[in-house]
CSV table of C-alpha atoms and ligand atoms in Angstrom, one decimal:
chain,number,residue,atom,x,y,z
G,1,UNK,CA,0.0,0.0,0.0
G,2,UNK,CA,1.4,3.1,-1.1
G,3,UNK,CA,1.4,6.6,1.0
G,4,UNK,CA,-1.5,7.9,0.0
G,5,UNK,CA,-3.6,5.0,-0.2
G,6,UNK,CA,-3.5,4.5,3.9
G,7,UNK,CA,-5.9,7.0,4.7
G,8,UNK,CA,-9.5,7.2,2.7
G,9,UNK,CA,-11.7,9.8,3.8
G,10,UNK,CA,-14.6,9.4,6.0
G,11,UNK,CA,-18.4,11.1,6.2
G,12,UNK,CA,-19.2,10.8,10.2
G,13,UNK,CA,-22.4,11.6,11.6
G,14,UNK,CA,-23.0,15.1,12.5
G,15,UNK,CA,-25.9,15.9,14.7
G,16,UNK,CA,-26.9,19.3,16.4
G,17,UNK,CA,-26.6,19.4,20.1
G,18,UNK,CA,-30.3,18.9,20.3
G,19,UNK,CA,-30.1,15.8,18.9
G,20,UNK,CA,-26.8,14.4,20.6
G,21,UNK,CA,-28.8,14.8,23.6
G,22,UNK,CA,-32.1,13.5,22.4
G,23,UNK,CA,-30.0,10.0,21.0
G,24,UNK,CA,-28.1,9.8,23.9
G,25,UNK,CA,-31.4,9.9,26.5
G,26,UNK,CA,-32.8,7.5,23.8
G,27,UNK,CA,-30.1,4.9,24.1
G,28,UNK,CA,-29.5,5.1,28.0
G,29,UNK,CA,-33.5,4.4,28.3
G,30,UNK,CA,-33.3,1.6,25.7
G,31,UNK,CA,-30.1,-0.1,27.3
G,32,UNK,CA,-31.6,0.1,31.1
G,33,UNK,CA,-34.4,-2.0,29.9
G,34,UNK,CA,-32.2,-4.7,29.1
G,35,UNK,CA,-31.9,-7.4,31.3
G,36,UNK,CA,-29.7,-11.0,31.5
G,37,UNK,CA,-32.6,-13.3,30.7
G,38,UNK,CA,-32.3,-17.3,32.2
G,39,UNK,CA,-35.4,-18.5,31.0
G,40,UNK,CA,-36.3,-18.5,27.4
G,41,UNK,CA,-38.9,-19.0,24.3
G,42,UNK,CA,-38.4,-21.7,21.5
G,43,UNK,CA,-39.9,-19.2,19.3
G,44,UNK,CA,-37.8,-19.6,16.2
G,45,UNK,CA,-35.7,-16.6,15.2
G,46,UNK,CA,-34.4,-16.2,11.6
G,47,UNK,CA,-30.6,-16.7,11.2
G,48,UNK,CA,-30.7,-12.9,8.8
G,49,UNK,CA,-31.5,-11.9,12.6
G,50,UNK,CA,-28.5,-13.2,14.0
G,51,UNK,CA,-26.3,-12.9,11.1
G,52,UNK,CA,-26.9,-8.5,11.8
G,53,UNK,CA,-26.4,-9.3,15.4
G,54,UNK,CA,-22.9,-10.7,14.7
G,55,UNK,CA,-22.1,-8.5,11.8
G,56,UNK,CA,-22.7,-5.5,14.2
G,57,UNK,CA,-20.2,-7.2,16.8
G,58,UNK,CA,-17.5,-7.5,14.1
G,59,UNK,CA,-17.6,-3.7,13.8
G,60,UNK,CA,-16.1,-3.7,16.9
G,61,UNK,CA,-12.7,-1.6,17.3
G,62,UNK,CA,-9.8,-4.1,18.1
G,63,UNK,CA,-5.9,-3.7,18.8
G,64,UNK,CA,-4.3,-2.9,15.6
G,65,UNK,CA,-7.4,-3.7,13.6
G,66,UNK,CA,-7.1,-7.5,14.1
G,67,UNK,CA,-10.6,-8.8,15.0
G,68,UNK,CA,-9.4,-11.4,16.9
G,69,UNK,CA,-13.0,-13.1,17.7
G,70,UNK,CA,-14.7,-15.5,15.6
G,71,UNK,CA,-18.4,-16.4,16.2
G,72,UNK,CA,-19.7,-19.9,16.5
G,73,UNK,CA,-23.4,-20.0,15.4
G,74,UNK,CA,-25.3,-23.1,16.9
G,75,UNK,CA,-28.6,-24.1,14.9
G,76,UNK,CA,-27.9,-28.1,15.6
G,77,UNK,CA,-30.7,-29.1,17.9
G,78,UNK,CA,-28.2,-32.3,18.6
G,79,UNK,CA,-25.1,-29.7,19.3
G,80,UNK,CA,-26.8,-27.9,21.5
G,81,UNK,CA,-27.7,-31.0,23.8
G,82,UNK,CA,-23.7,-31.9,23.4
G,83,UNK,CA,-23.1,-28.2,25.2
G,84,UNK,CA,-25.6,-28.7,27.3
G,85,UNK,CA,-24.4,-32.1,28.6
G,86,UNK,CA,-21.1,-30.7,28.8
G,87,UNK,CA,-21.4,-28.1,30.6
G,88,UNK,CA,-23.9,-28.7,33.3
G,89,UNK,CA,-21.1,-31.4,33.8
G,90,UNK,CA,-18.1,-28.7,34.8
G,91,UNK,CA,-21.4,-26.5,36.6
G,92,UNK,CA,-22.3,-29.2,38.6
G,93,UNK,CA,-18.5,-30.0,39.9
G,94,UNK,CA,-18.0,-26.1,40.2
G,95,UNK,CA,-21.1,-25.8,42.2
G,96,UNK,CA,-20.3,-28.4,44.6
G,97,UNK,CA,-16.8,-28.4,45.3
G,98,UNK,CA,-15.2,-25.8,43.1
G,99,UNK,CA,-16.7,-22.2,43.8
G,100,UNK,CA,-16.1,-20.9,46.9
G,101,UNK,CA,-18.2,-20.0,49.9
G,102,UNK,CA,-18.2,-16.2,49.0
G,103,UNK,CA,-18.6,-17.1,45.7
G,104,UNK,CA,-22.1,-19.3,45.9
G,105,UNK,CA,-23.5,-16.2,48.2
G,106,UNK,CA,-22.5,-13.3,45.8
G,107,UNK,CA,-24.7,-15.6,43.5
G,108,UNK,CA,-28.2,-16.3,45.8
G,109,UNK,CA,-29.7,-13.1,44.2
G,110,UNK,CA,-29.7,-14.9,41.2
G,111,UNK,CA,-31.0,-17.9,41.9
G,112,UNK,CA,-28.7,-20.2,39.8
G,113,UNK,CA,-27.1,-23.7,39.8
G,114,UNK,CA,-25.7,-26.3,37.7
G,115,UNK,CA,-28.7,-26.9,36.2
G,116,UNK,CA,-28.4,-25.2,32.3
G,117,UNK,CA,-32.0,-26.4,30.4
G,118,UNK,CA,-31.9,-22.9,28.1
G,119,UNK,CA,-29.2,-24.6,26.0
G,120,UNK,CA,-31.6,-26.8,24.7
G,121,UNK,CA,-34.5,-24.4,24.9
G,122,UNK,CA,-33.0,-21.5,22.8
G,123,UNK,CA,-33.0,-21.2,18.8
G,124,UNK,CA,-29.7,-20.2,18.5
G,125,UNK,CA,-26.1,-20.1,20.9
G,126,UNK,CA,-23.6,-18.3,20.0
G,127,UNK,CA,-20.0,-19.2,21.4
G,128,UNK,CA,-17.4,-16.5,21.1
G,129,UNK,CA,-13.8,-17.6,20.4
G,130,UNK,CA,-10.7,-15.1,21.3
G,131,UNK,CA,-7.7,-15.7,18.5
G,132,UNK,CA,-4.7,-16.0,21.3
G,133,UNK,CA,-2.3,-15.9,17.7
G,134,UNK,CA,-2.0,-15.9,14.4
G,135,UNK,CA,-0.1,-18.3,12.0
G,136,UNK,CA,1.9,-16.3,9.9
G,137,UNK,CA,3.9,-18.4,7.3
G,138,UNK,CA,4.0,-20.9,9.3
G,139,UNK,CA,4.9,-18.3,12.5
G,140,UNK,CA,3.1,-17.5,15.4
G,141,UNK,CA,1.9,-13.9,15.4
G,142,UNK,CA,1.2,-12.4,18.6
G,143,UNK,CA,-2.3,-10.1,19.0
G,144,UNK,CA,-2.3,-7.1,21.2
G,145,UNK,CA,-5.0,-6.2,23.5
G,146,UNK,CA,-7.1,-9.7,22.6
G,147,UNK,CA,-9.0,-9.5,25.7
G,148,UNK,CA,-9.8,-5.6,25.0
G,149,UNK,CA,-11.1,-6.0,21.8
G,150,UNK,CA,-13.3,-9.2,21.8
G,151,UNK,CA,-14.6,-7.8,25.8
G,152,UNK,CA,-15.2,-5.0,23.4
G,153,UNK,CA,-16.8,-7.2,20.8
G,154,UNK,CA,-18.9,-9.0,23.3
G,155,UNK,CA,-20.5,-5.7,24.5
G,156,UNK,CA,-21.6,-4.7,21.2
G,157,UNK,CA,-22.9,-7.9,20.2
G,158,UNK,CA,-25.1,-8.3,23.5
G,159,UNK,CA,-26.3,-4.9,22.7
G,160,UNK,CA,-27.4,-6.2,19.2
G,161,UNK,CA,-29.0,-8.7,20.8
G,162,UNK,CA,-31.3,-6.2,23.1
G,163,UNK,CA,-31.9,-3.6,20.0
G,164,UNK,CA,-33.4,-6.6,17.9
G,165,UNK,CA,-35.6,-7.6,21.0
G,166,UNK,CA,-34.0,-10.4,21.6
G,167,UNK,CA,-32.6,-11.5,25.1
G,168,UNK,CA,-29.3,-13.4,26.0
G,169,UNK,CA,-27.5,-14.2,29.5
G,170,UNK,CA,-23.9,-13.6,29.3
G,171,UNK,CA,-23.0,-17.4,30.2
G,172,UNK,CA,-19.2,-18.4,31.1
G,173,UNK,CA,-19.6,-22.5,32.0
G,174,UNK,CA,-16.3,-23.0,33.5
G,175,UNK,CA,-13.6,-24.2,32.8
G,176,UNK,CA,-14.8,-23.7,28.9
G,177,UNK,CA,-12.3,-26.0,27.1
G,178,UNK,CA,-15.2,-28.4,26.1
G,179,UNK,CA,-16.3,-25.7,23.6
G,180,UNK,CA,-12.7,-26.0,21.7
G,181,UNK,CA,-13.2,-29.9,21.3
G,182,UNK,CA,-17.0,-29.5,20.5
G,183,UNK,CA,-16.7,-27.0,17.8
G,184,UNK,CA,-13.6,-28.1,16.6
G,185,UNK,CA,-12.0,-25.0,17.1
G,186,UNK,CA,-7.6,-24.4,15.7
G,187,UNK,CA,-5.1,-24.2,18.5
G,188,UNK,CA,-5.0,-20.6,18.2
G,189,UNK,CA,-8.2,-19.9,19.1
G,190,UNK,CA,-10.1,-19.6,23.3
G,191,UNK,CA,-13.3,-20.1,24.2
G,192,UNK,CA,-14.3,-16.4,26.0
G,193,UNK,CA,-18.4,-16.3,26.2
G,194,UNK,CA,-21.4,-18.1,25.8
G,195,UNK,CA,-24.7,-16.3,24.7
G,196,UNK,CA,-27.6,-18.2,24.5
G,197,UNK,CA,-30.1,-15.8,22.2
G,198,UNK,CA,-33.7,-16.4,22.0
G,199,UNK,CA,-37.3,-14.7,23.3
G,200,UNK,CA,-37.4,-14.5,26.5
G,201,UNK,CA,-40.4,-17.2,28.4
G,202,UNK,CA,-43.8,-15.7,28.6
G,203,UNK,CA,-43.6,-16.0,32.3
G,204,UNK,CA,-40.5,-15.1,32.8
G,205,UNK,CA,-39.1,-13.3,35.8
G,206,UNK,CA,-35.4,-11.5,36.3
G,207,UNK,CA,-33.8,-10.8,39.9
G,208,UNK,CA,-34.8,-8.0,42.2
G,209,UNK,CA,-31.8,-5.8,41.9
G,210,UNK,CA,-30.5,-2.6,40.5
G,211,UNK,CA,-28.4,-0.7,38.8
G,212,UNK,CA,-25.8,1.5,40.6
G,213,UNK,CA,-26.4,5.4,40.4
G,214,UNK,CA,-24.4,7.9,38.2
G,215,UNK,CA,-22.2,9.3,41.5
G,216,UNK,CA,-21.4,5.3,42.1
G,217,UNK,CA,-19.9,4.6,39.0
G,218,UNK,CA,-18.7,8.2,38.0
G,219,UNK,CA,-16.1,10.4,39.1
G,220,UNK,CA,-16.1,14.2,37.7
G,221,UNK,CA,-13.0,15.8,37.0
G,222,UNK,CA,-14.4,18.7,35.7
M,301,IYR,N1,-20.8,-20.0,35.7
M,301,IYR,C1,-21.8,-20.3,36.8
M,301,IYR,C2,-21.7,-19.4,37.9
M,301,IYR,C3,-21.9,-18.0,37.8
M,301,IYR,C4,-20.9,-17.1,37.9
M,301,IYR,C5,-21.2,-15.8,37.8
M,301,IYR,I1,-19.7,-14.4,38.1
M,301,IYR,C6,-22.5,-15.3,37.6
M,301,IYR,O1,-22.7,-13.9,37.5
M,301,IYR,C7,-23.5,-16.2,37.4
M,301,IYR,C8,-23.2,-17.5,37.5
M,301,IYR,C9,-23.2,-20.3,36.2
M,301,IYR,O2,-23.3,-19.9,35.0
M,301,IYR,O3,-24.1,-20.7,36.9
């Protein structure tokens, strides 16, 4: 690439102030309605759906433009069993001997345990794989800030998921490894999040707690 091909020009948005602050209340209401759902639909949701979802991820900035993630899409009714099996197995040891006391009462808010069903129950889980490396002729290529950019990555994609009206649970069966056998994943890639993405149930019910305030999360330096 030549000098004067590395930068292209670019057409942002530019909104008033009127409307910055109009999009920006519009967002933060949208976003505070979104919840981590645990009980889902079977309702059916088509794969153009999730295909945007993921394709909206992938815009996500990374460390020196490598988009280190790649997206495992489960349809496979008989897949999804395999998961399911497989993790409720490393849940149910974590539960019981591995987590630790603090641990399990952090989590009594939430109600949960080893027990996994909406891995069957969902239309569609996607897995999200960190790239650790890169083969390069035949070298390994390290990647900067992997954990940054598919964290990053994550976000947006969960956020997808809410815009669309669709719900998810950010779900981290550990340890994940079974995913790298199971989806037959290269040696340069890590399982880093599970998202099961469906409807949520008709009756379904989140836990009683809230978000902290603006002067809890926000320091002014102003
Ligand atoms: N991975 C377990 C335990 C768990 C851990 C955290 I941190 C949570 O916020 C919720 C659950 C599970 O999925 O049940």
């Amino acid at each position: 690439m030549n000098q004067e091909e590395r930068f292209i020009s670019h057409e942002p948005f530019r909104f008033d102030e009127e409307e910055v602050l109009l999009r920006s209340r519009q967002l933060l209401e949208y976003s505070d309605r979104r919840r981590s759902i645990r009980s889902f639909s079977d309702r059916d949701i088509p794969f153009e759906a999730i295909k945007n979802i993921l394709m909206t991820a992938s815009t996500a900035p990374s460390g020196a433009h490598k988009q280190p993630w790649t997206f495992c899409v489960v349809r496979s009714q008989e897949m999804k069993s395999k998961i399911r099996a497989a993790a409720e197995k490393e849940e149910k040891e974590s539960y019981e001997h591995r987590m630790s006391d603090q641990w399990l009462k952090d989590l009594e808010p939430f109600g949960t345990d080893w027990r996994k069903p909406f891995l069957e129950t969902v239309p569609w889980i996607i897995v999200v794989f960190k790239r650790a490396f890169e083969y390069e002729n035949g070298q390994k290529h390290q990647i900067f800030y992997v954990n940054e950019s598919v964290g990053i990555a994550c976000g947006m994609l969960i956020n997808a998921i809410h815009h669309a009206g669709l719900a998810t649970l950010t779900h981290t069966p550990s340890p994940m490894n079974f995913l790298t056998t199971l989806l037959d994943r290269p040696d340069n890639e890590r399982p880093f999040l599970l998202l099961p993405v469906g409807y949520p149930a008709d009756d379904v019910k989140v836990p009683n707690i809230r978000r902290k305030h603006f002067e809890e999360v926000v320091k002014l330096f102003d």
